[in-house]
PDB file of C-alpha atoms in Angstrom:
ATOM      1  CA  MET P   9       0.000   0.000   0.000  1.00 95.00           C
ATOM      2  CA  LYS P  10       1.151   3.528  -0.717  1.00 97.00           C
ATOM      3  CA  VAL P  11      -0.032   6.906   0.576  1.00 98.00           C
ATOM      4  CA  LEU P  12      -0.915   9.815  -1.716  1.00 98.00           C
ATOM      5  CA  LYS P  13      -1.417  13.330  -0.426  1.00 98.00           C
ATOM      6  CA  PHE P  14      -3.108  16.086  -2.451  1.00 98.00           C
ATOM      7  CA  GLY P  15      -2.837  19.716  -1.362  1.00 95.00           C
ATOM      8  CA  GLY P  16      -5.338  22.543  -1.609  1.00 94.00           C
ATOM      9  CA  THR P  17      -4.451  23.605  -5.151  1.00 94.00           C
ATOM     10  CA  SER P  18      -4.686  19.970  -6.266  1.00 96.00           C
ATOM     11  CA  VAL P  19      -8.286  19.739  -5.040  1.00 96.00           C
ATOM     12  CA  GLY P  20      -9.320  23.350  -5.597  1.00 93.00           C
ATOM     13  CA  THR P  21     -11.215  23.166  -8.886  1.00 95.00           C
ATOM     14  CA  VAL P  22     -13.233  20.760 -11.008  1.00 96.00           C
ATOM     15  CA  GLU P  23     -10.354  20.331 -13.466  1.00 96.00           C
ATOM     16  CA  ALA P  24      -7.848  19.759 -10.673  1.00 97.00           C
ATOM     17  CA  LEU P  25     -10.102  17.109  -9.153  1.00 97.00           C
ATOM     18  CA  ARG P  26     -10.370  15.364 -12.515  1.00 97.00           C
ATOM     19  CA  ASN P  27      -6.578  15.042 -12.403  1.00 97.00           C
ATOM     20  CA  VAL P  28      -6.771  13.642  -8.865  1.00 98.00           C
ATOM     21  CA  LYS P  29      -9.383  11.117  -9.956  1.00 97.00           C
ATOM     22  CA  TYR P  30      -7.207   9.983 -12.872  1.00 97.00           C
ATOM     23  CA  ILE P  31      -4.054   9.713 -10.755  1.00 98.00           C
ATOM     24  CA  VAL P  32      -5.719   7.685  -8.002  1.00 98.00           C
ATOM     25  CA  GLU P  33      -7.710   5.384 -10.245  1.00 97.00           C
ATOM     26  CA  HIS P  34      -4.587   4.478 -12.231  1.00 97.00           C
ATOM     27  CA  GLN P  35      -2.595   3.291  -9.206  1.00 97.00           C
ATOM     28  CA  GLU P  36      -1.600  -0.355  -9.400  1.00 95.00           C
ATOM     29  CA  GLU P  37      -1.635  -0.993  -5.652  1.00 96.00           C
ATOM     30  CA  PRO P  38      -4.079  -0.049  -2.850  1.00 97.00           C
ATOM     31  CA  VAL P  39      -3.723   3.531  -1.674  1.00 98.00           C
ATOM     32  CA  VAL P  40      -4.628   5.811   1.184  1.00 98.00           C
ATOM     33  CA  VAL P  41      -5.465   9.264  -0.159  1.00 98.00           C
ATOM     34  CA  VAL P  42      -4.974  12.183   2.233  1.00 98.00           C
ATOM     35  CA  VAL P  43      -6.485  15.485   1.125  1.00 98.00           C
ATOM     36  CA  SER P  44      -6.417  19.115   2.151  1.00 97.00           C
ATOM     37  CA  ALA P  45      -9.388  21.459   2.111  1.00 96.00           C
ATOM     38  CA  LEU P  46     -10.289  23.032  -1.223  1.00 96.00           C
ATOM     39  CA  GLY P  47      -7.722  25.670  -2.140  1.00 93.00           C
ATOM     40  CA  GLY P  48      -8.161  28.864  -0.097  1.00 94.00           C
ATOM     41  CA  LEU P  49     -11.045  27.498   1.961  1.00 96.00           C
ATOM     42  CA  THR P  50      -9.277  27.435   5.341  1.00 95.00           C
ATOM     43  CA  ASP P  51      -8.612  31.180   5.201  1.00 95.00           C
ATOM     44  CA  THR P  52     -12.193  31.781   4.081  1.00 96.00           C
ATOM     45  CA  LEU P  53     -13.559  29.788   7.021  1.00 97.00           C
ATOM     46  CA  ILE P  54     -11.451  31.832   9.455  1.00 96.00           C
ATOM     47  CA  LYS P  55     -12.562  35.089   7.833  1.00 96.00           C
ATOM     48  CA  ALA P  56     -16.213  34.125   8.241  1.00 96.00           C
ATOM     49  CA  ALA P  57     -15.607  33.192  11.897  1.00 96.00           C
ATOM     50  CA  ASN P  58     -14.242  36.669  12.608  1.00 96.00           C
ATOM     51  CA  LEU P  59     -17.229  38.221  10.866  1.00 96.00           C
ATOM     52  CA  ALA P  60     -19.614  36.048  12.877  1.00 95.00           C
ATOM     53  CA  ALA P  61     -17.974  37.145  16.137  1.00 95.00           C
ATOM     54  CA  ASN P  62     -18.831  40.721  15.140  1.00 94.00           C
ATOM     55  CA  ASN P  63     -22.417  39.781  14.265  1.00 92.00           C
ATOM     56  CA  ASP P  64     -21.713  40.591  10.626  1.00 94.00           C
ATOM     57  CA  ILE P  65     -24.267  39.033   8.270  1.00 92.00           C
ATOM     58  CA  ALA P  66     -21.500  38.691   5.681  1.00 95.00           C
ATOM     59  CA  ALA P  67     -20.456  35.496   7.491  1.00 94.00           C
ATOM     60  CA  TYR P  68     -23.572  33.763   6.211  1.00 91.00           C
ATOM     61  CA  ARG P  69     -23.012  35.027   2.680  1.00 94.00           C
ATOM     62  CA  ILE P  70     -19.622  33.322   2.845  1.00 95.00           C
ATOM     63  CA  VAL P  71     -21.345  30.097   3.958  1.00 93.00           C
ATOM     64  CA  GLN P  72     -23.603  30.401   0.910  1.00 95.00           C
ATOM     65  CA  ASP P  73     -20.548  30.822  -1.335  1.00 96.00           C
ATOM     66  CA  ILE P  74     -18.887  27.795   0.268  1.00 95.00           C
ATOM     67  CA  THR P  75     -22.062  25.777  -0.269  1.00 94.00           C
ATOM     68  CA  SER P  76     -22.258  26.805  -3.926  1.00 95.00           C
ATOM     69  CA  ARG P  77     -18.615  25.904  -4.510  1.00 95.00           C
ATOM     70  CA  HIS P  78     -18.995  22.409  -3.090  1.00 94.00           C
ATOM     71  CA  ASN P  79     -22.341  21.848  -4.816  1.00 92.00           C
ATOM     72  CA  GLU P  80     -20.843  22.795  -8.185  1.00 94.00           C
ATOM     73  CA  ILE P  81     -18.057  20.255  -7.757  1.00 95.00           C
ATOM     74  CA  MET P  82     -20.452  17.498  -6.735  1.00 93.00           C
ATOM     75  CA  ASN P  83     -22.968  18.189  -9.487  1.00 92.00           C
ATOM     76  CA  THR P  84     -20.185  18.197 -12.084  1.00 94.00           C
ATOM     77  CA  LEU P  85     -18.141  15.207 -10.980  1.00 94.00           C
ATOM     78  CA  ILE P  86     -20.471  12.820  -9.152  1.00 91.00           C
ATOM     79  CA  GLU P  87     -22.792  10.763 -11.293  1.00 80.00           C
ATOM     80  CA  GLY P  88     -25.740   8.430 -10.858  1.00 77.00           C
ATOM     81  CA  GLU P  89     -27.272   7.446  -7.543  1.00 76.00           C
ATOM     82  CA  GLN P  90     -24.200   8.608  -5.614  1.00 80.00           C
ATOM     83  CA  ILE P  91     -25.082  12.269  -6.047  1.00 87.00           C
ATOM     84  CA  ASP P  92     -28.086  12.225  -3.705  1.00 86.00           C
ATOM     85  CA  ASP P  93     -26.158  10.531  -0.910  1.00 85.00           C
ATOM     86  CA  ALA P  94     -23.188  12.865  -1.382  1.00 86.00           C
ATOM     87  CA  LEU P  95     -25.365  15.971  -1.374  1.00 88.00           C
ATOM     88  CA  ASN P  96     -27.175  14.894   1.780  1.00 91.00           C
ATOM     89  CA  ARG P  97     -23.967  14.138   3.677  1.00 91.00           C
ATOM     90  CA  VAL P  98     -22.288  17.365   2.590  1.00 92.00           C
ATOM     91  CA  ARG P  99     -25.384  19.431   3.359  1.00 91.00           C
ATOM     92  CA  ALA P 100     -25.407  17.960   6.853  1.00 95.00           C
ATOM     93  CA  LEU P 101     -21.838  19.163   7.401  1.00 94.00           C
ATOM     94  CA  LEU P 102     -22.628  22.588   5.955  1.00 93.00           C
ATOM     95  CA  PHE P 103     -25.653  22.835   8.267  1.00 94.00           C
ATOM     96  CA  GLU P 104     -23.357  22.090  11.214  1.00 95.00           C
ATOM     97  CA  LEU P 105     -20.952  24.774   9.979  1.00 95.00           C
ATOM     98  CA  SER P 106     -23.742  27.347   9.748  1.00 94.00           C
ATOM     99  CA  ASN P 107     -24.850  26.495  13.292  1.00 95.00           C
ATOM    100  CA  ALA P 108     -21.267  26.879  14.520  1.00 95.00           C
ATOM    101  CA  TYR P 109     -21.195  30.407  13.109  1.00 95.00           C
ATOM    102  CA  THR P 110     -24.544  31.130  14.780  1.00 94.00           C
ATOM    103  CA  ASP P 111     -23.131  30.025  18.133  1.00 94.00           C
ATOM    104  CA  ILE P 112     -20.150  32.334  17.642  1.00 95.00           C
ATOM    105  CA  SER P 113     -22.457  35.252  16.766  1.00 93.00           C
ATOM    106  CA  GLN P 114     -24.565  34.693  19.859  1.00 93.00           C
ATOM    107  CA  SER P 115     -21.573  34.471  22.182  1.00 90.00           C
ATOM    108  CA  GLU P 116     -19.854  37.397  20.452  1.00 83.00           C
ATOM    109  CA  GLU P 117     -16.589  35.664  21.256  1.00 88.00           C
ATOM    110  CA  LEU P 118     -14.172  33.723  19.104  1.00 94.00           C
ATOM    111  CA  THR P 119     -12.060  31.204  20.988  1.00 94.00           C
ATOM    112  CA  GLU P 120      -9.198  29.019  19.791  1.00 94.00           C
ATOM    113  CA  SER P 121     -11.506  26.008  20.104  1.00 94.00           C
ATOM    114  CA  ASP P 122     -14.041  27.751  17.868  1.00 95.00           C
ATOM    115  CA  ILE P 123     -11.406  28.327  15.198  1.00 96.00           C
ATOM    116  CA  GLU P 124     -10.176  24.740  15.376  1.00 96.00           C
ATOM    117  CA  GLU P 125     -13.698  23.408  14.933  1.00 96.00           C
ATOM    118  CA  ILE P 126     -14.501  25.829  12.114  1.00 97.00           C
ATOM    119  CA  VAL P 127     -11.397  25.085  10.042  1.00 96.00           C
ATOM    120  CA  SER P 128     -11.933  21.334  10.404  1.00 97.00           C
ATOM    121  CA  TYR P 129     -14.906  21.553   8.053  1.00 97.00           C
ATOM    122  CA  GLY P 130     -12.562  22.200   5.129  1.00 97.00           C
ATOM    123  CA  GLU P 131     -10.970  18.747   5.246  1.00 97.00           C
ATOM    124  CA  ARG P 132     -14.146  17.056   6.415  1.00 97.00           C
ATOM    125  CA  LEU P 133     -15.971  18.349   3.343  1.00 97.00           C
ATOM    126  CA  SER P 134     -13.211  17.766   0.801  1.00 97.00           C
ATOM    127  CA  SER P 135     -12.454  14.207   1.932  1.00 97.00           C
ATOM    128  CA  LEU P 136     -16.126  13.271   1.841  1.00 96.00           C
ATOM    129  CA  ILE P 137     -16.624  14.689  -1.653  1.00 96.00           C
ATOM    130  CA  ILE P 138     -13.413  13.211  -3.060  1.00 97.00           C
ATOM    131  CA  SER P 139     -14.338   9.771  -1.728  1.00 96.00           C
ATOM    132  CA  GLN P 140     -17.483  10.049  -3.854  1.00 94.00           C
ATOM    133  CA  ILE P 141     -15.634  11.238  -6.953  1.00 95.00           C
ATOM    134  CA  ILE P 142     -13.084   8.395  -7.020  1.00 96.00           C
ATOM    135  CA  ASP P 143     -14.374   5.001  -8.120  1.00 93.00           C
ATOM    136  CA  ASN P 144     -14.517   2.321  -5.409  1.00 92.00           C
ATOM    137  CA  ALA P 145     -13.254   4.667  -2.701  1.00 96.00           C
ATOM    138  CA  THR P 146     -14.112   4.457   0.998  1.00 97.00           C
ATOM    139  CA  HIS P 147     -14.216   7.479   3.291  1.00 97.00           C
ATOM    140  CA  PHE P 148     -12.529   7.428   6.700  1.00 98.00           C
ATOM    141  CA  ASN P 149     -13.154  10.099   9.325  1.00 97.00           C
ATOM    142  CA  SER P 150      -9.781  11.546  10.344  1.00 98.00           C
ATOM    143  CA  LEU P 151     -11.199  12.710  13.668  1.00 97.00           C
ATOM    144  CA  GLU P 152     -11.607   9.070  14.644  1.00 97.00           C
ATOM    145  CA  ILE P 153      -8.047   8.210  13.605  1.00 98.00           C
ATOM    146  CA  ILE P 154      -5.654  11.109  14.193  1.00 98.00           C
ATOM    147  CA  HIS P 155      -5.319  12.123  17.849  1.00 97.00           C
ATOM    148  CA  SER P 156      -3.195  14.935  19.206  1.00 96.00           C
ATOM    149  CA  ASN P 157      -2.051  16.775  22.316  1.00 94.00           C
ATOM    150  CA  ASN P 158      -1.611  20.536  21.934  1.00 89.00           C
ATOM    151  CA  HIS P 159      -1.287  20.181  18.139  1.00 90.00           C
ATOM    152  CA  GLU P 160       1.366  17.476  18.458  1.00 93.00           C
ATOM    153  CA  CYS P 161       0.374  14.059  17.207  1.00 95.00           C
ATOM    154  CA  ASP P 162      -0.395  11.514  19.926  1.00 96.00           C
ATOM    155  CA  MET P 163       1.560   8.811  18.160  1.00 96.00           C
ATOM    156  CA  GLU P 164       0.597   5.923  20.439  1.00 96.00           C
ATOM    157  CA  ALA P 165      -3.149   6.509  20.122  1.00 97.00           C
ATOM    158  CA  THR P 166      -2.953   7.441  16.453  1.00 98.00           C
ATOM    159  CA  CYS P 167      -0.916   4.409  15.393  1.00 97.00           C
ATOM    160  CA  ALA P 168      -3.321   2.138  17.266  1.00 98.00           C
ATOM    161  CA  ASN P 169      -6.252   3.777  15.477  1.00 98.00           C
ATOM    162  CA  ILE P 170      -4.551   3.438  12.095  1.00 98.00           C
ATOM    163  CA  ALA P 171      -3.866  -0.244  12.729  1.00 97.00           C
ATOM    164  CA  ASN P 172      -7.512  -0.847  13.653  1.00 97.00           C
ATOM    165  CA  THR P 173      -8.957   1.035  10.681  1.00 98.00           C
ATOM    166  CA  LEU P 174      -6.700   1.558   7.679  1.00 97.00           C
ATOM    167  CA  GLY P 175      -4.553  -1.409   8.659  1.00 96.00           C
ATOM    168  CA  LYS P 176      -7.546  -3.705   8.271  1.00 97.00           C
ATOM    169  CA  PHE P 177      -8.863  -2.051   5.109  1.00 97.00           C
ATOM    170  CA  LYS P 178      -9.179  -4.510   2.238  1.00 95.00           C
ATOM    171  CA  GLY P 179     -10.406  -2.108  -0.431  1.00 96.00           C
ATOM    172  CA  LYS P 180      -8.543  -0.314  -3.227  1.00 97.00           C
ATOM    173  CA  VAL P 181      -8.839   3.342  -2.163  1.00 98.00           C
ATOM    174  CA  ALA P 182      -9.206   4.867   1.308  1.00 98.00           C
ATOM    175  CA  VAL P 183      -9.783   8.643   1.524  1.00 98.00           C
ATOM    176  CA  MET P 184      -9.308  10.814   4.595  1.00 98.00           C
ATOM    177  CA  GLY P 185      -8.727  14.449   5.456  1.00 98.00           C
ATOM    178  CA  GLY P 186      -5.325  15.734   6.479  1.00 97.00           C
ATOM    179  CA  PHE P 187      -4.485  18.376   9.083  1.00 96.00           C
ATOM    180  CA  ILE P 188      -7.413  17.724  11.446  1.00 97.00           C
ATOM    181  CA  SER P 189      -7.338  15.668  14.636  1.00 97.00           C
ATOM    182  CA  ARG P 190      -9.106  15.115  17.924  1.00 97.00           C
ATOM    183  CA  ASP P 191      -7.431  16.105  21.167  1.00 95.00           C
ATOM    184  CA  SER P 192      -6.704  12.999  23.223  1.00 94.00           C
ATOM    185  CA  LYS P 193      -7.487  14.688  26.533  1.00 92.00           C
ATOM    186  CA  SER P 194     -10.315  17.143  25.879  1.00 93.00           C
ATOM    187  CA  ARG P 195     -11.823  15.175  22.944  1.00 94.00           C
ATOM    188  CA  ARG P 196     -12.300  18.494  21.171  1.00 96.00           C
ATOM    189  CA  ILE P 197     -11.571  18.916  17.491  1.00 97.00           C
ATOM    190  CA  SER P 198      -8.009  20.084  16.965  1.00 96.00           C
ATOM    191  CA  ASN P 199      -5.351  19.965  14.241  1.00 95.00           C
ATOM    192  CA  LEU P 200      -1.675  19.398  13.516  1.00 94.00           C
ATOM    193  CA  GLY P 201      -0.984  22.968  12.403  1.00 87.00           C
ATOM    194  CA  ARG P 202      -0.930  24.623   8.989  1.00 80.00           C
ATOM    195  CA  GLY P 203       0.822  22.286   6.577  1.00 81.00           C
ATOM    196  CA  GLY P 204      -0.357  19.405   8.710  1.00 86.00           C
ATOM    197  CA  SER P 205      -1.896  17.492   5.808  1.00 95.00           C
ATOM    198  CA  ASP P 206       1.585  16.494   4.629  1.00 96.00           C
ATOM    199  CA  TYR P 207       2.379  15.401   8.166  1.00 96.00           C
ATOM    200  CA  THR P 208      -0.866  13.410   8.421  1.00 97.00           C
ATOM    201  CA  ALA P 209       0.112  11.533   5.270  1.00 98.00           C
ATOM    202  CA  ALA P 210       3.559  10.815   6.715  1.00 98.00           C
ATOM    203  CA  ILE P 211       2.096   9.513   9.977  1.00 97.00           C
ATOM    204  CA  VAL P 212      -0.216   7.187   8.060  1.00 98.00           C
ATOM    205  CA  ALA P 213       2.574   6.027   5.738  1.00 98.00           C
ATOM    206  CA  SER P 214       4.850   5.300   8.696  1.00 98.00           C
ATOM    207  CA  ALA P 215       2.197   3.419  10.676  1.00 98.00           C
ATOM    208  CA  LEU P 216       1.294   1.292   7.645  1.00 98.00           C
ATOM    209  CA  ASN P 217       4.917   0.768   6.532  1.00 97.00           C
ATOM    210  CA  ALA P 218       3.812   2.078   3.148  1.00 98.00           C
ATOM    211  CA  SER P 219       5.809   1.360   0.007  1.00 98.00           C
ATOM    212  CA  SER P 220       6.075   5.111  -0.616  1.00 98.00           C
ATOM    213  CA  LEU P 221       4.579   8.506   0.136  1.00 98.00           C
ATOM    214  CA  GLU P 222       3.624  10.701  -2.810  1.00 98.00           C
ATOM    215  CA  ILE P 223       3.097  14.419  -2.204  1.00 97.00           C
ATOM    216  CA  TRP P 224       1.069  15.780  -5.116  1.00 97.00           C
ATOM    217  CA  THR P 225       1.264  19.540  -5.381  1.00 94.00           C
ATOM    218  CA  ASP P 226       1.427  22.314  -8.005  1.00 92.00           C
ATOM    219  CA  VAL P 227       5.168  22.177  -8.760  1.00 91.00           C
ATOM    220  CA  ASP P 228       7.294  19.574 -10.540  1.00 93.00           C
ATOM    221  CA  GLY P 229       9.405  18.923  -7.450  1.00 95.00           C
ATOM    222  CA  PHE P 230      12.224  20.531  -5.499  1.00 95.00           C
ATOM    223  CA  MET P 231      14.045  23.062  -7.682  1.00 92.00           C
ATOM    224  CA  THR P 232      17.666  24.187  -7.799  1.00 91.00           C
ATOM    225  CA  ALA P 233      16.407  27.764  -7.233  1.00 85.00           C
ATOM    226  CA  ASP P 234      13.168  29.744  -7.075  1.00 80.00           C
ATOM    227  CA  PRO P 235      11.944  29.603 -10.704  1.00 79.00           C
ATOM    228  CA  LYS P 236      10.223  32.968 -10.250  1.00 77.00           C
ATOM    229  CA  LYS P 237      13.604  34.517  -9.597  1.00 85.00           C
ATOM    230  CA  ASP P 238      15.793  32.243 -11.689  1.00 88.00           C
ATOM    231  CA  PRO P 239      14.313  31.079 -15.021  1.00 86.00           C
ATOM    232  CA  SER P 240      17.170  28.601 -15.428  1.00 90.00           C
ATOM    233  CA  ALA P 241      16.135  26.669 -12.295  1.00 89.00           C
ATOM    234  CA  THR P 242      15.673  22.948 -12.845  1.00 94.00           C
ATOM    235  CA  VAL P 243      14.044  20.105 -10.949  1.00 95.00           C
ATOM    236  CA  ILE P 244      16.245  18.149  -8.553  1.00 96.00           C
ATOM    237  CA  ARG P 245      15.575  14.567  -9.617  1.00 97.00           C
ATOM    238  CA  GLN P 246      16.820  12.862  -6.445  1.00 97.00           C
ATOM    239  CA  MET P 247      17.920  13.953  -2.993  1.00 97.00           C
ATOM    240  CA  THR P 248      18.448  12.549   0.498  1.00 98.00           C
ATOM    241  CA  TYR P 249      16.165  13.093   3.466  1.00 97.00           C
ATOM    242  CA  ALA P 250      18.849  15.320   4.996  1.00 97.00           C
ATOM    243  CA  GLN P 251      19.091  17.457   1.870  1.00 96.00           C
ATOM    244  CA  ALA P 252      15.313  17.847   1.691  1.00 96.00           C
ATOM    245  CA  GLN P 253      15.180  18.733   5.391  1.00 95.00           C
ATOM    246  CA  GLU P 254      17.869  21.358   4.903  1.00 95.00           C
ATOM    247  CA  MET P 255      16.019  22.963   1.996  1.00 93.00           C
ATOM    248  CA  CYS P 256      12.775  23.017   3.995  1.00 92.00           C
ATOM    249  CA  ASP P 257      14.565  24.555   6.976  1.00 91.00           C
ATOM    250  CA  LYS P 258      15.907  27.268   4.659  1.00 88.00           C
ATOM    251  CA  GLY P 259      12.411  28.158   3.478  1.00 86.00           C
ATOM    252  CA  ALA P 260      11.513  25.806   0.645  1.00 87.00           C
ATOM    253  CA  LYS P 261       7.761  25.271   0.901  1.00 87.00           C
ATOM    254  CA  VAL P 262       7.470  22.256  -1.338  1.00 92.00           C
ATOM    255  CA  ILE P 263       6.534  19.997   1.578  1.00 93.00           C
ATOM    256  CA  TYR P 264       5.884  20.545   5.287  1.00 92.00           C
ATOM    257  CA  ALA P 265       9.225  20.007   7.064  1.00 92.00           C
ATOM    258  CA  PRO P 266       7.995  17.616   9.835  1.00 93.00           C
ATOM    259  CA  THR P 267       6.870  15.224   7.083  1.00 95.00           C
ATOM    260  CA  ILE P 268      10.428  14.093   6.428  1.00 96.00           C
ATOM    261  CA  LYS P 269      11.484  12.651   9.805  1.00 95.00           C
ATOM    262  CA  PRO P 270       8.960   9.767  10.074  1.00 95.00           C
ATOM    263  CA  MET P 271       9.736   8.767   6.493  1.00 97.00           C
ATOM    264  CA  ALA P 272      13.483   8.817   7.123  1.00 97.00           C
ATOM    265  CA  GLU P 273      13.073   6.682  10.257  1.00 96.00           C
ATOM    266  CA  LYS P 274      11.302   3.988   8.244  1.00 96.00           C
ATOM    267  CA  ASN P 275      13.294   4.626   5.042  1.00 97.00           C
ATOM    268  CA  ILE P 276      10.062   5.137   3.113  1.00 98.00           C
ATOM    269  CA  PRO P 277      10.662   6.962  -0.198  1.00 98.00           C
ATOM    270  CA  ILE P 278       8.971  10.331  -0.710  1.00 98.00           C
ATOM    271  CA  TRP P 279       7.971  11.429  -4.188  1.00 98.00           C
ATOM    272  CA  VAL P 280       7.082  15.060  -4.888  1.00 97.00           C
ATOM    273  CA  LYS P 281       4.935  15.284  -8.019  1.00 97.00           C
ATOM    274  CA  ASN P 282       2.830  17.806  -9.917  1.00 96.00           C
ATOM    275  CA  THR P 283      -0.922  17.152 -10.083  1.00 97.00           C
ATOM    276  CA  PHE P 284      -1.114  19.425 -13.127  1.00 96.00           C
ATOM    277  CA  ASN P 285       1.830  17.871 -14.965  1.00 95.00           C
ATOM    278  CA  ARG P 286       1.443  14.141 -14.440  1.00 92.00           C
ATOM    279  CA  THR P 287       4.211  13.199 -16.885  1.00 92.00           C
ATOM    280  CA  ALA P 288       6.851  15.163 -14.970  1.00 93.00           C
ATOM    281  CA  LEU P 289       9.241  12.811 -13.185  1.00 93.00           C
ATOM    282  CA  GLY P 290       9.234  14.784  -9.940  1.00 96.00           C
ATOM    283  CA  THR P 291      11.702  14.566  -7.062  1.00 97.00           C
ATOM    284  CA  LEU P 292      12.527  11.342  -5.246  1.00 98.00           C
ATOM    285  CA  ILE P 293      13.687  11.641  -1.629  1.00 98.00           C
ATOM    286  CA  THR P 294      15.427   8.588  -0.148  1.00 97.00           C
ATOM    287  CA  ASP P 295      18.133   7.580   2.297  1.00 91.00           C
TER     288      ASP P 295
END
């Protein structure tokens, strides 16, 4: 089994999601697919939360826009009898989201717990929809699998959960949201921090002893320089975990830096690939 992670830009539009569908459905071995929220949605959810805390009706207009965006994707990409089930399940989540904003408006206070709950809807929605788009996929609720303490992964509880769920999965495609978690002590919804979807994928890959971890993003891989500043920059075809870690520590934002350590410990290869340029060879990170 391998683990594939798709970031926000990779799941942000109908065309991007068609690429995701193609990539996943053409895998030769079973896969766990870890997805981010639709591109830009996390910031939008936070913006609406701040508006709600100020009793600004614009928060609900944002909820309407979010609803329209998800409905458009579902109506375009989900066919047959699946569409009704998908719409009902997504509408239930969106109804919960609207109620969460109402609670914030009534309290006129925005706490850290409020924010953590609000932003969780991004991955909860995207993973549910993507599991309906991909043929023969099964959705797994990340909140029942990934546990944390103060935004740090509770590895003992999480690995046990992975073994009891994904470890026993006999299907072809499992889909789950990245980033989000449940706090082991308070049981409240939490997360692993911005960029945490990469880390979620690494945790899953490590716990399952995956054959590889593929990070699908919007670039061809690690580059010799910033291509926006240096047009002659080229893709680095292969690098070590230490080299990748060093580049991340120096500011390269190709992958979330904490992703590398659990892969290095298990010597699981990391591929960085471009969702929008599937034929590009990408960057391979190994021992």
